Coordinates of C-alpha atoms in Angstrom, one line a residue:
M1 CA 78.0 85.6 130.3
K2 CA 81.1 87.8 130.5
I3 CA 83.9 86.8 128.2
S4 CA 86.3 88.9 130.3
E5 CA 85.6 86.6 133.2
L6 CA 86.4 83.5 131.1
L7 CA 89.8 85.0 130.2
T8 CA 90.8 86.0 133.7
Q9 CA 93.0 82.9 134.2
V10 CA 95.2 83.7 131.2
R11 CA 95.9 87.4 132.0
G12 CA 99.4 86.8 133.1
D13 CA 100.3 85.1 129.8
M14 CA 98.5 87.1 127.1
T15 CA 97.0 90.5 126.6
G16 CA 93.2 90.7 126.8
A17 CA 92.9 91.3 123.1
S18 CA 95.2 88.4 122.1
A19 CA 93.5 86.0 124.5
F20 CA 90.1 87.0 123.1
F21 CA 91.1 86.5 119.5
A22 CA 92.6 83.1 120.4
L23 CA 89.4 82.2 122.2
L24 CA 87.3 83.2 119.1
E25 CA 89.6 81.1 116.8
I26 CA 89.3 78.0 119.0
A27 CA 85.5 78.5 119.3
A28 CA 85.1 79.0 115.5
N29 CA 87.2 75.9 114.7
L30 CA 85.2 73.8 117.2
K31 CA 81.9 75.0 115.6
T32 CA 83.1 74.0 112.2
D33 CA 84.8 70.8 113.2
T34 CA 88.1 72.0 111.9
Y35 CA 89.9 72.3 115.2
Q36 CA 93.7 71.7 115.2
S37 CA 95.5 73.2 118.1
T38 CA 98.8 73.2 116.2
E39 CA 97.4 75.5 113.5
L40 CA 96.1 78.3 115.7
H41 CA 97.2 81.7 114.5
F42 CA 96.5 83.8 117.6
L43 CA 97.8 81.2 120.2
N44 CA 101.3 81.9 118.9
R45 CA 101.3 84.9 121.3
S46 CA 101.0 82.6 124.3
R47 CA 104.1 81.6 126.3
H48 CA 102.6 78.8 128.5
P49 CA 101.2 75.5 127.3
E50 CA 98.4 75.4 129.9
T51 CA 96.9 78.5 128.3
L52 CA 95.6 76.4 125.5
H53 CA 93.6 74.2 127.8
L54 CA 92.1 77.2 129.6
L55 CA 91.1 78.8 126.3
E56 CA 89.6 75.5 125.1
G57 CA 87.4 75.4 128.2
A58 CA 86.3 79.0 127.7
A59 CA 85.6 78.4 124.0
K60 CA 83.3 75.5 124.9
V61 CA 81.4 77.6 127.4
L62 CA 81.0 80.3 124.7
N63 CA 79.7 77.8 122.1
E64 CA 77.3 76.3 124.5
A65 CA 75.4 79.6 125.0
N66 CA 72.5 80.4 122.7
R67 CA 73.3 82.5 119.6
D68 CA 71.9 85.8 121.0
T69 CA 74.0 85.4 124.1
R70 CA 77.1 84.7 122.0
F71 CA 76.5 87.8 120.0
S72 CA 75.9 90.1 122.9
S73 CA 78.9 88.7 124.9
I74 CA 81.3 89.3 121.9
M75 CA 79.9 92.8 121.4
A76 CA 80.2 93.6 125.1
F77 CA 83.8 92.5 125.3
L78 CA 84.8 94.5 122.2
D79 CA 82.9 97.6 123.4
G80 CA 84.6 97.4 126.8
A81 CA 88.1 96.8 125.5
T82 CA 90.8 99.5 125.7
D83 CA 93.5 97.6 123.8
H84 CA 94.7 99.4 120.7
M85 CA 94.5 96.1 118.8
I86 CA 90.7 96.3 119.1
G87 CA 90.4 100.1 118.9
E88 CA 92.0 100.3 115.5
F89 CA 89.1 98.5 113.9
W90 CA 86.1 98.9 116.3
I91 CA 83.5 101.6 116.3
H92 CA 80.8 102.5 118.9
R93 CA 77.5 100.6 118.8
D94 CA 75.2 103.6 118.3
A95 CA 77.3 104.9 115.5
C96 CA 77.3 101.4 113.9
D97 CA 73.5 101.3 114.1
Q98 CA 73.2 104.7 112.5
I99 CA 75.5 103.7 109.6
L100 CA 73.2 100.7 109.1
N101 CA 70.2 103.0 109.0
L102 CA 71.9 104.8 106.1
V103 CA 72.5 101.4 104.4
D104 CA 68.7 101.0 104.5
Q105 CA 68.1 97.3 104.0
A106 CA 70.2 97.0 100.9
S107 CA 70.6 93.4 99.8
T108 CA 74.2 93.8 98.4
V109 CA 76.7 95.8 100.5
R110 CA 80.4 96.1 100.3
F111 CA 82.3 97.1 103.5
S112 CA 85.7 98.5 102.8
F113 CA 88.6 99.0 105.3
S114 CA 89.0 97.6 108.8
N115 CA 86.9 100.2 110.5
A116 CA 83.9 98.8 108.6
L117 CA 84.2 95.5 110.4
R118 CA 81.5 96.1 113.0
P119 CA 78.9 97.4 110.6
C120 CA 79.6 94.4 108.4
L121 CA 79.3 91.9 111.2
T122 CA 76.2 93.5 112.7
Y123 CA 74.5 93.7 109.2
A124 CA 75.3 90.0 108.5
Y125 CA 74.0 88.8 111.8
R126 CA 70.8 90.8 111.7
S127 CA 70.2 89.7 108.1
D128 CA 70.6 86.1 109.1
I129 CA 68.3 86.4 112.1
A130 CA 65.7 88.0 109.9
G131 CA 66.0 85.4 107.2
K132 CA 66.9 88.1 104.7
Q133 CA 68.8 87.1 101.5
S134 CA 71.9 89.4 101.5
R135 CA 75.2 89.3 99.7
L136 CA 77.9 91.0 101.5
S137 CA 81.7 91.6 101.2
F138 CA 84.4 92.8 103.5
C139 CA 87.7 94.1 102.1
S140 CA 90.7 95.1 104.1
I141 CA 94.4 95.0 103.6
N142 CA 94.8 93.7 107.1
A143 CA 94.5 90.0 106.9
E144 CA 94.2 89.6 110.7
H145 CA 91.1 91.7 110.8
G146 CA 89.5 89.5 108.1
H147 CA 90.5 86.5 110.1
I148 CA 88.8 87.9 113.2
L149 CA 85.6 88.6 111.3
H150 CA 85.6 85.1 109.8
N151 CA 86.0 83.6 113.3
I152 CA 83.2 85.6 114.8
L153 CA 80.8 84.7 111.9
D154 CA 81.6 81.0 112.5
V155 CA 81.0 81.3 116.2
L156 CA 77.7 83.0 115.6
E157 CA 76.8 80.4 112.8
V158 CA 75.9 83.2 110.4
G159 CA 74.7 81.8 107.1
T160 CA 74.6 85.1 105.2
P161 CA 77.1 84.8 102.3
I162 CA 80.1 87.1 103.0
S163 CA 83.2 87.4 100.8
I164 CA 86.2 88.4 102.8
E165 CA 89.1 89.8 100.8
T166 CA 92.6 90.7 101.9
A167 CA 93.4 93.6 99.5
W168 CA 93.2 97.4 99.2
P169 CA 89.5 98.2 98.5
W170 CA 90.4 99.9 95.2
Q171 CA 92.0 96.7 93.8
R172 CA 88.7 95.7 92.2
S173 CA 88.5 93.4 89.2
E174 CA 85.6 95.3 87.8
H175 CA 83.0 98.0 88.6
D176 CA 81.4 97.2 91.9
M177 CA 77.7 96.6 91.5
S178 CA 76.8 96.6 95.2
Q179 CA 73.8 98.7 96.1
V180 CA 75.7 100.3 98.9
E181 CA 79.4 100.6 99.9
V182 CA 80.5 101.5 103.4
S183 CA 84.0 102.9 103.2
F184 CA 86.1 103.9 106.2
P185 CA 89.7 104.7 105.0
A186 CA 92.4 105.4 107.6
F187 CA 92.5 109.0 108.7
G188 CA 95.4 111.1 107.5
A189 CA 97.4 108.2 106.1
N190 CA 99.5 108.7 103.0
M191 CA 100.1 106.0 100.4
T192 CA 103.7 105.2 99.9
N193 CA 103.1 102.4 97.4
T194 CA 100.5 102.7 94.7
D195 CA 101.1 99.4 93.0
G196 CA 97.6 98.0 92.2
V197 CA 95.9 101.4 92.1
P198 CA 94.1 101.6 88.7
L199 CA 95.5 104.2 86.3
A200 CA 92.0 105.7 85.8
T201 CA 91.8 106.3 89.6
L202 CA 95.2 108.0 89.7
S203 CA 94.4 110.0 86.6
G204 CA 91.2 111.3 88.3
L205 CA 93.5 112.8 90.9
G206 CA 95.7 114.4 88.3
L207 CA 98.4 111.8 88.6
R208 CA 99.8 109.7 85.9
E209 CA 101.9 107.9 88.4
A210 CA 102.2 108.5 92.2
K211 CA 105.9 108.9 92.4
N212 CA 106.9 111.9 94.4
A213 CA 103.2 112.8 94.9
R214 CA 101.4 113.3 98.2
L215 CA 98.6 110.8 97.9
S216 CA 96.3 110.5 100.9
M217 CA 94.3 107.3 101.5
E218 CA 91.2 109.3 102.0
S219 CA 91.6 111.1 98.6
L220 CA 92.2 107.7 97.0
A221 CA 89.1 106.3 98.5
I222 CA 87.0 109.2 97.2
A223 CA 88.5 108.8 93.7
D224 CA 87.9 105.1 93.8
A225 CA 84.3 105.6 94.8
L226 CA 83.7 108.0 92.0
E227 CA 85.4 105.8 89.4
H228 CA 84.2 102.4 90.3
T229 CA 81.0 102.4 92.4
K230 CA 77.5 102.3 90.9
G231 CA 75.5 102.5 94.1
K232 CA 75.2 104.6 97.2
V233 CA 78.5 105.3 99.1
I234 CA 78.7 106.0 102.9
M235 CA 82.3 107.2 103.7
S236 CA 84.0 108.5 106.8
V237 CA 86.8 111.0 106.4
S238 CA 88.7 113.3 108.6
D239 CA 88.4 117.1 108.7
G240 CA 91.8 117.3 106.9
A241 CA 90.5 115.6 103.8
L242 CA 87.7 118.2 103.5
F243 CA 89.9 121.2 104.2
R244 CA 93.6 120.8 103.0
M245 CA 94.7 122.7 100.0
V246 CA 97.8 120.6 99.2
G247 CA 98.4 117.3 97.6
T248 CA 95.4 115.5 96.1
E249 CA 92.8 116.5 98.6
P250 CA 91.5 119.6 96.7
V251 CA 91.4 117.7 93.5
A252 CA 89.4 114.9 95.1
R253 CA 86.9 117.3 96.6
R254 CA 86.5 119.2 93.3
N255 CA 85.9 115.9 91.4
L256 CA 83.4 114.9 94.2
L257 CA 81.5 118.1 93.8
D258 CA 81.6 118.0 90.0
S259 CA 80.2 114.5 89.9
G260 CA 76.9 115.6 91.2
R261 CA 76.8 112.6 93.5
L262 CA 77.5 114.3 96.9
Q263 CA 74.3 114.3 98.8
A264 CA 75.5 115.2 102.3
V265 CA 78.4 115.9 104.6
M266 CA 77.7 115.3 108.2
S267 CA 80.2 116.2 111.0
V268 CA 80.6 113.6 113.7
P269 CA 81.7 114.8 117.2
T270 CA 85.0 113.4 118.5
G271 CA 84.5 110.1 120.2
M272 CA 80.9 109.5 119.0
M273 CA 82.0 107.0 116.3
F274 CA 85.6 105.9 116.6
T275 CA 87.0 104.5 119.8
H276 CA 90.7 105.0 119.1
T277 CA 91.1 108.6 118.0
T278 CA 90.2 112.1 118.9
I279 CA 90.4 113.2 115.3
K280 CA 87.3 115.1 114.1
T281 CA 85.5 113.1 111.5
N282 CA 82.7 113.4 108.9
I283 CA 80.3 111.2 107.0
L284 CA 80.0 111.7 103.2
V285 CA 76.9 110.3 101.5
L286 CA 77.2 109.8 97.7
N287 CA 74.2 109.0 95.6
K288 CA 74.2 106.7 92.6
P289 CA 75.8 108.2 89.5
D290 CA 72.5 108.7 87.8
T291 CA 71.2 110.9 90.6
L292 CA 72.7 114.3 90.1
R293 CA 72.4 117.2 92.6
E294 CA 73.1 120.9 92.6
Q295 CA 73.1 121.3 96.4
V296 CA 74.9 119.6 99.2
R297 CA 73.4 119.1 102.6
F298 CA 75.7 120.0 105.5
A299 CA 74.7 118.8 109.0
D300 CA 76.1 118.7 112.5
L301 CA 75.5 115.4 114.2
G302 CA 76.7 116.8 117.4
H303 CA 73.8 119.4 117.5
A304 CA 71.9 119.4 120.8
S305 CA 68.8 118.0 119.0
L306 CA 70.8 115.0 117.7
A307 CA 73.3 114.2 120.4
Q308 CA 73.9 114.4 124.2
K309 CA 76.9 114.4 126.4
G310 CA 77.5 110.9 127.8
H311 CA 80.3 108.9 129.6
R312 CA 83.5 110.9 130.1
N313 CA 81.9 113.9 128.3
R314 CA 81.8 111.9 125.0
F315 CA 78.9 112.7 122.7
D316 CA 76.3 110.0 122.3
V317 CA 73.5 109.7 119.7
E318 CA 70.3 111.1 121.2
K319 CA 67.5 108.6 121.7
D320 CA 65.2 108.0 118.7
V321 CA 67.5 109.9 116.4
N322 CA 68.0 108.4 112.9
W323 CA 70.8 109.8 110.8
A324 CA 69.0 108.7 107.7
N325 CA 66.2 111.2 108.5
V326 CA 68.8 114.0 108.5
L327 CA 69.3 113.4 104.8
T328 CA 65.6 113.8 103.9
S329 CA 64.1 116.2 106.5
D330 CA 62.9 119.7 105.7
T331 CA 65.5 122.4 106.5
P332 CA 64.8 123.7 110.0
E333 CA 64.8 127.3 111.2
D334 CA 67.9 126.5 113.2
R335 CA 70.6 126.8 110.5
T336 CA 73.3 125.6 112.8
L337 CA 71.8 122.1 112.6
L338 CA 71.7 121.7 108.8
R339 CA 71.7 123.7 105.6
D340 CA 71.4 123.0 101.9
I341 CA 74.2 124.8 100.1
E342 CA 74.4 125.6 96.4
Y343 CA 77.5 124.6 94.5
D344 CA 78.4 128.2 93.7
E345 CA 78.8 129.0 97.4
I346 CA 80.9 125.9 97.9
L347 CA 83.1 127.0 95.0
E348 CA 83.5 130.5 96.5
N349 CA 84.8 128.7 99.6
N350 CA 87.6 126.9 97.6
V351 CA 85.6 123.6 97.7
V352 CA 86.1 123.3 101.5
L353 CA 83.6 120.7 102.6
L354 CA 83.7 121.1 106.4
P355 CA 80.2 121.5 107.8
D356 CA 81.4 124.1 110.3
R357 CA 82.2 126.4 107.3
Y358 CA 78.5 126.5 106.3
L359 CA 76.7 126.1 109.6
N360 CA 78.4 128.8 111.6
V361 CA 76.1 131.4 110.0
G362 CA 75.7 133.9 112.8
A363 CA 79.2 135.4 112.8
K364 CA 79.3 135.4 109.0
E365 CA 76.1 137.2 108.6
R366 CA 77.0 139.9 111.2
L367 CA 80.3 140.4 109.5
D368 CA 78.8 140.5 106.0
L369 CA 76.4 143.3 107.2
F370 CA 79.4 145.3 108.6
L371 CA 81.4 144.7 105.4
E372 CA 78.6 146.0 103.2
Q373 CA 78.8 149.3 105.0
S374 CA 82.5 149.7 104.8
D375 CA 85.6 150.0 102.6
V376 CA 87.0 146.5 102.3
A377 CA 90.1 144.9 101.0
E378 CA 91.5 141.4 101.1
L379 CA 94.2 140.8 103.7
E380 CA 96.9 140.0 101.1
E381 CA 96.3 143.5 99.6
L382 CA 97.1 145.2 102.9
V383 CA 100.0 143.2 104.4
E384 CA 103.0 141.0 103.6
M385 CA 102.3 137.5 104.9
I386 CA 105.5 136.1 106.3
R387 CA 105.4 132.4 107.4
P388 CA 108.4 131.7 109.6
T389 CA 110.7 128.9 108.6
S390 CA 112.0 126.3 111.1
L391 CA 115.4 127.3 112.6
T392 CA 117.4 124.8 114.6
Q393 CA 119.9 125.3 117.4
D394 CA 123.6 125.7 116.7
E395 CA 125.7 124.6 119.6
D396 CA 128.3 127.3 119.3
G397 CA 126.0 130.0 117.9
E398 CA 126.9 133.6 118.5
Y399 CA 123.4 135.0 118.1
T400 CA 120.3 134.4 120.1
L401 CA 116.8 134.2 118.5
F402 CA 113.8 134.5 120.9
E403 CA 110.9 132.7 119.2
A404 CA 107.4 134.1 119.9
S405 CA 104.4 131.8 120.3
P406 CA 100.7 132.4 121.2
S407 CA 101.5 131.8 124.9
D408 CA 103.7 134.9 124.9
L409 CA 100.8 137.2 124.4
N410 CA 100.2 139.6 127.3
E411 CA 96.9 141.1 128.5
R412 CA 97.7 144.4 126.9
G413 CA 97.7 143.0 123.4
F414 CA 101.5 142.8 122.8
I415 CA 103.8 139.9 122.5
G416 CA 105.9 139.7 125.7
H417 CA 109.5 138.6 125.8
P418 CA 109.4 135.2 124.1
G419 CA 110.1 132.2 126.3
R420 CA 111.9 130.0 123.8
A421 CA 115.4 130.9 122.8
I422 CA 117.9 129.2 120.4
T423 CA 121.5 130.2 119.5
V424 CA 122.5 130.2 115.9
E425 CA 125.4 131.0 113.7
R426 CA 125.7 133.9 111.3
A427 CA 124.1 132.1 108.3
K428 CA 120.9 131.2 110.1
Y429 CA 120.8 134.7 111.7
N430 CA 120.8 136.1 108.2
K431 CA 118.2 133.6 107.1
A432 CA 116.0 134.8 109.9
F433 CA 116.2 138.5 108.8
N434 CA 112.8 138.6 107.1
Q435 CA 111.0 136.9 110.0
Q436 CA 112.6 139.1 112.6
L437 CA 109.8 140.9 114.5
R438 CA 109.6 144.6 113.9
P439 CA 107.5 147.4 115.4
G440 CA 104.2 147.5 113.6
D441 CA 104.0 143.8 112.9
V442 CA 100.9 142.0 113.8
L443 CA 101.1 138.2 114.7
L444 CA 98.3 135.8 114.0
S445 CA 98.3 132.2 115.1
I446 CA 97.3 130.0 112.1
K447 CA 98.0 126.5 113.6
G448 CA 96.8 124.9 116.8
N449 CA 95.2 127.6 118.9
V450 CA 93.9 129.4 115.8
G451 CA 93.1 133.1 115.9
V452 CA 95.4 134.4 118.7
V453 CA 96.4 138.0 117.7
A454 CA 99.2 140.1 119.1
M455 CA 101.1 143.3 118.2
V456 CA 104.9 143.6 118.3
P457 CA 105.9 146.3 120.9
P458 CA 107.9 149.4 119.8
D459 CA 110.9 148.5 122.0
V460 CA 111.5 145.1 120.3
P461 CA 115.3 144.5 119.5
K462 CA 116.4 146.2 116.3
E463 CA 118.0 144.7 113.2
G464 CA 121.7 143.8 113.6
E465 CA 121.5 143.2 117.4
A466 CA 123.0 140.0 118.8
E467 CA 119.6 139.1 120.3
I468 CA 116.5 139.4 118.1
W469 CA 112.8 138.2 118.3
T470 CA 111.3 136.0 115.7
A471 CA 108.0 134.1 115.4
G472 CA 107.4 130.4 115.7
Q473 CA 105.9 128.3 112.9
S474 CA 102.4 128.4 114.3
M475 CA 102.3 132.2 113.8
M476 CA 101.9 134.3 110.7
I477 CA 103.6 137.7 110.6
L478 CA 101.3 140.3 109.1
R479 CA 103.5 143.3 108.1
P480 CA 101.5 146.3 106.7
K481 CA 102.7 147.2 103.2
K482 CA 104.3 150.5 102.9
R483 CA 102.3 151.7 100.0
V484 CA 99.0 150.9 101.8
S485 CA 97.9 153.1 104.7
M486 CA 96.7 150.3 107.0
S487 CA 97.1 151.0 110.7
S488 CA 98.6 148.0 112.6
L489 CA 96.5 149.0 115.6
A490 CA 93.3 149.1 113.5
L491 CA 94.2 145.6 112.0
Y492 CA 94.7 144.3 115.6
E493 CA 91.4 145.7 116.8
Y494 CA 89.6 144.2 113.8
L495 CA 91.1 140.8 114.1
T496 CA 90.5 140.6 117.8
N497 CA 86.8 141.5 117.6
A498 CA 84.6 138.6 118.9
T499 CA 82.6 138.3 115.7
V500 CA 85.7 138.4 113.5
Q501 CA 87.3 135.8 115.7
E502 CA 84.3 133.5 115.5
F503 CA 84.3 133.7 111.7
L504 CA 88.0 133.3 111.5
R505 CA 87.9 130.1 113.6
S506 CA 85.1 128.7 111.5
L507 CA 87.5 128.8 108.5
A508 CA 90.0 126.5 110.3
G509 CA 90.3 122.8 109.7
G510 CA 92.6 119.9 110.1
S511 CA 92.5 116.3 111.4
A512 CA 94.3 116.5 114.7
I513 CA 95.6 120.1 114.7
Q514 CA 93.5 123.0 113.5
N515 CA 95.0 125.3 111.0
L516 CA 94.1 128.1 108.6
A517 CA 94.6 127.6 104.9
M518 CA 96.6 130.2 103.0
K519 CA 93.9 130.7 100.4
D520 CA 91.4 131.6 103.1
L521 CA 93.9 133.9 104.9
K522 CA 94.8 135.7 101.7
S523 CA 91.2 136.4 100.8
F524 CA 90.1 137.2 104.3
P525 CA 88.0 140.4 104.2
V526 CA 89.4 143.4 106.2
V527 CA 87.6 146.7 106.8
M528 CA 89.7 149.7 106.1
P529 CA 88.8 152.5 108.5
D530 CA 89.2 156.2 107.6
E531 CA 91.7 158.5 109.4
E532 CA 89.0 159.8 111.8
T533 CA 88.1 156.2 112.9
I534 CA 91.8 155.3 113.3
E535 CA 92.2 158.3 115.7
R536 CA 89.3 157.1 117.7
V537 CA 90.7 153.6 117.8
K538 CA 94.1 154.9 119.0
A539 CA 92.4 157.0 121.7
G540 CA 90.4 154.0 122.9
F541 CA 93.5 151.8 122.9
D542 CA 95.5 154.4 124.9
E543 CA 92.6 154.7 127.4
R544 CA 92.8 150.9 127.9
Q545 CA 96.5 151.0 128.4
A546 CA 96.0 153.7 131.1
I547 CA 93.5 151.5 132.8
F548 CA 96.0 148.6 132.7
D549 CA 98.5 151.0 134.4
Q550 CA 95.9 151.7 137.1
I551 CA 95.3 148.0 137.6
A552 CA 99.0 147.3 137.9
E553 CA 99.3 150.1 140.5
L554 CA 96.3 148.7 142.5
Q555 CA 97.8 145.2 142.4
K556 CA 101.0 146.6 143.8
Q557 CA 99.1 148.4 146.5
L558 CA 97.3 145.1 147.4
L559 CA 100.7 143.3 147.8
D560 CA 102.1 146.2 149.9
V561 CA 99.1 146.1 152.3
R562 CA 99.4 142.3 152.5
D563 CA 103.1 142.4 153.2
Q564 CA 102.5 144.7 156.2
G565 CA 100.3 142.1 157.9
W566 CA 101.0 138.9 159.9
P567 CA 102.9 136.7 159.3
H568 CA 104.3 138.3 156.1
L569 CA 105.9 141.3 157.9
H570 CA 107.9 138.9 160.1
L571 CA 108.9 136.5 157.3
K572 CA 110.3 138.8 154.7
K573 CA 113.3 137.5 152.8
G574 CA 116.6 138.9 153.9
G575 CA 115.5 139.9 157.4

């Protein structure tokens, strides 16, 4: 039975998602003998009276099917839906099954936030089918999602006791005694109202009150888990929560590490788990408070041994893989799959908890070996780091600023003439003085396409001219300090090396847009070559430029030869 076919007659009146939710509501009320057509919540979205009769007929067809058919039909409809109303709370089936493998037959489980709806529903249904005594709860601030879950449970006649709360998950009356909590906070969302957040939870994040503080929902969920849970916690968070160095994120991560409860961080490929976002996500596994650890296991769930490319190039869980086994298996020879990392190493990495930081071992080891044989300094010791500020257009501006971006890099290694231009008045022109590009500057992209490196050419416009070049906000200007004899060319060659690039990009993080943290950039190790090496670098660079000149001449010759042939010779512009 396909629910989508039952709903075809109401497509012109309601969206697929609205019609589906109304169908469930009617079917649930019919099952529980509480049906009153005038009290239907989801039918309010209908414009035509005949829609009710069509949905009533579809609901009866659904209820007449056996329980397994009802379950599989509801799951199939939700899996195939593209409506954002469903995508905002629905996760993929295989990922749901793997989350439940991590739950591991616990008898008391709390499911927090809307994205935990499917695991809660599936666990309740399977427990009921198996005759298992379970006590479950589902907590979400979205009352509609709780209503949807309640209706599906009634349609499926699930007898497993489930408490459905409309509240923020941290609004607990007491410590939660569930054996397991599955917590899926919204990615990248900031809390604008912290009424109801326990003071102890805020204090754990270094906040007495949250006014004027940047408080992310993910950080709050971590703090709440540490403060109030007594069992295992399975939490999904974005890359940003494990990487950002601002707001409450670094405090939450340090508390998490210091608690000794963090067992594992497992990266989940885009699209493997969540249907509505391309944000990179991770699963945190926290042990009970009385199980303290001195290592954290980092794993890549997108590794070729655990996942495969499926529909639309989306990663799917490999057959016979069990994520629970990733937590307990012996460490393999392939260290790009998983590694157990000591706390000291995590602290050295500013408590960044991105798995990529610890699993991208090849580039780091090659670079470390090179560093051991060289004179090394941190990047901030060698250059001024100038982060361009945002400058807006002045309609009657008398000066023109050309703003360089990674796309302006040419094949020779220099920034070409920037494509973006704005006009500004004198005040903004003066403000842009320090971020004006000067000969000897090296540009490094730290946001978006991380790791693009370019030199500023010697013929760049000089100070005081009516037209100058600046850098966009995705770029960092690296300006060698006068008191340090660091060659701009040597710095460019070093930063563009393939191994250095691979390591540099492994340091990047972010939810939707990758970026490099200032702490990582400042402490980035740079080899300082001697004068003899610098001369060789210059000679090699000059030789490459000569080759580019030859290539340009050959390309010109190619065009000349082509232009002498038919029909090009006869169709020249101007005669």
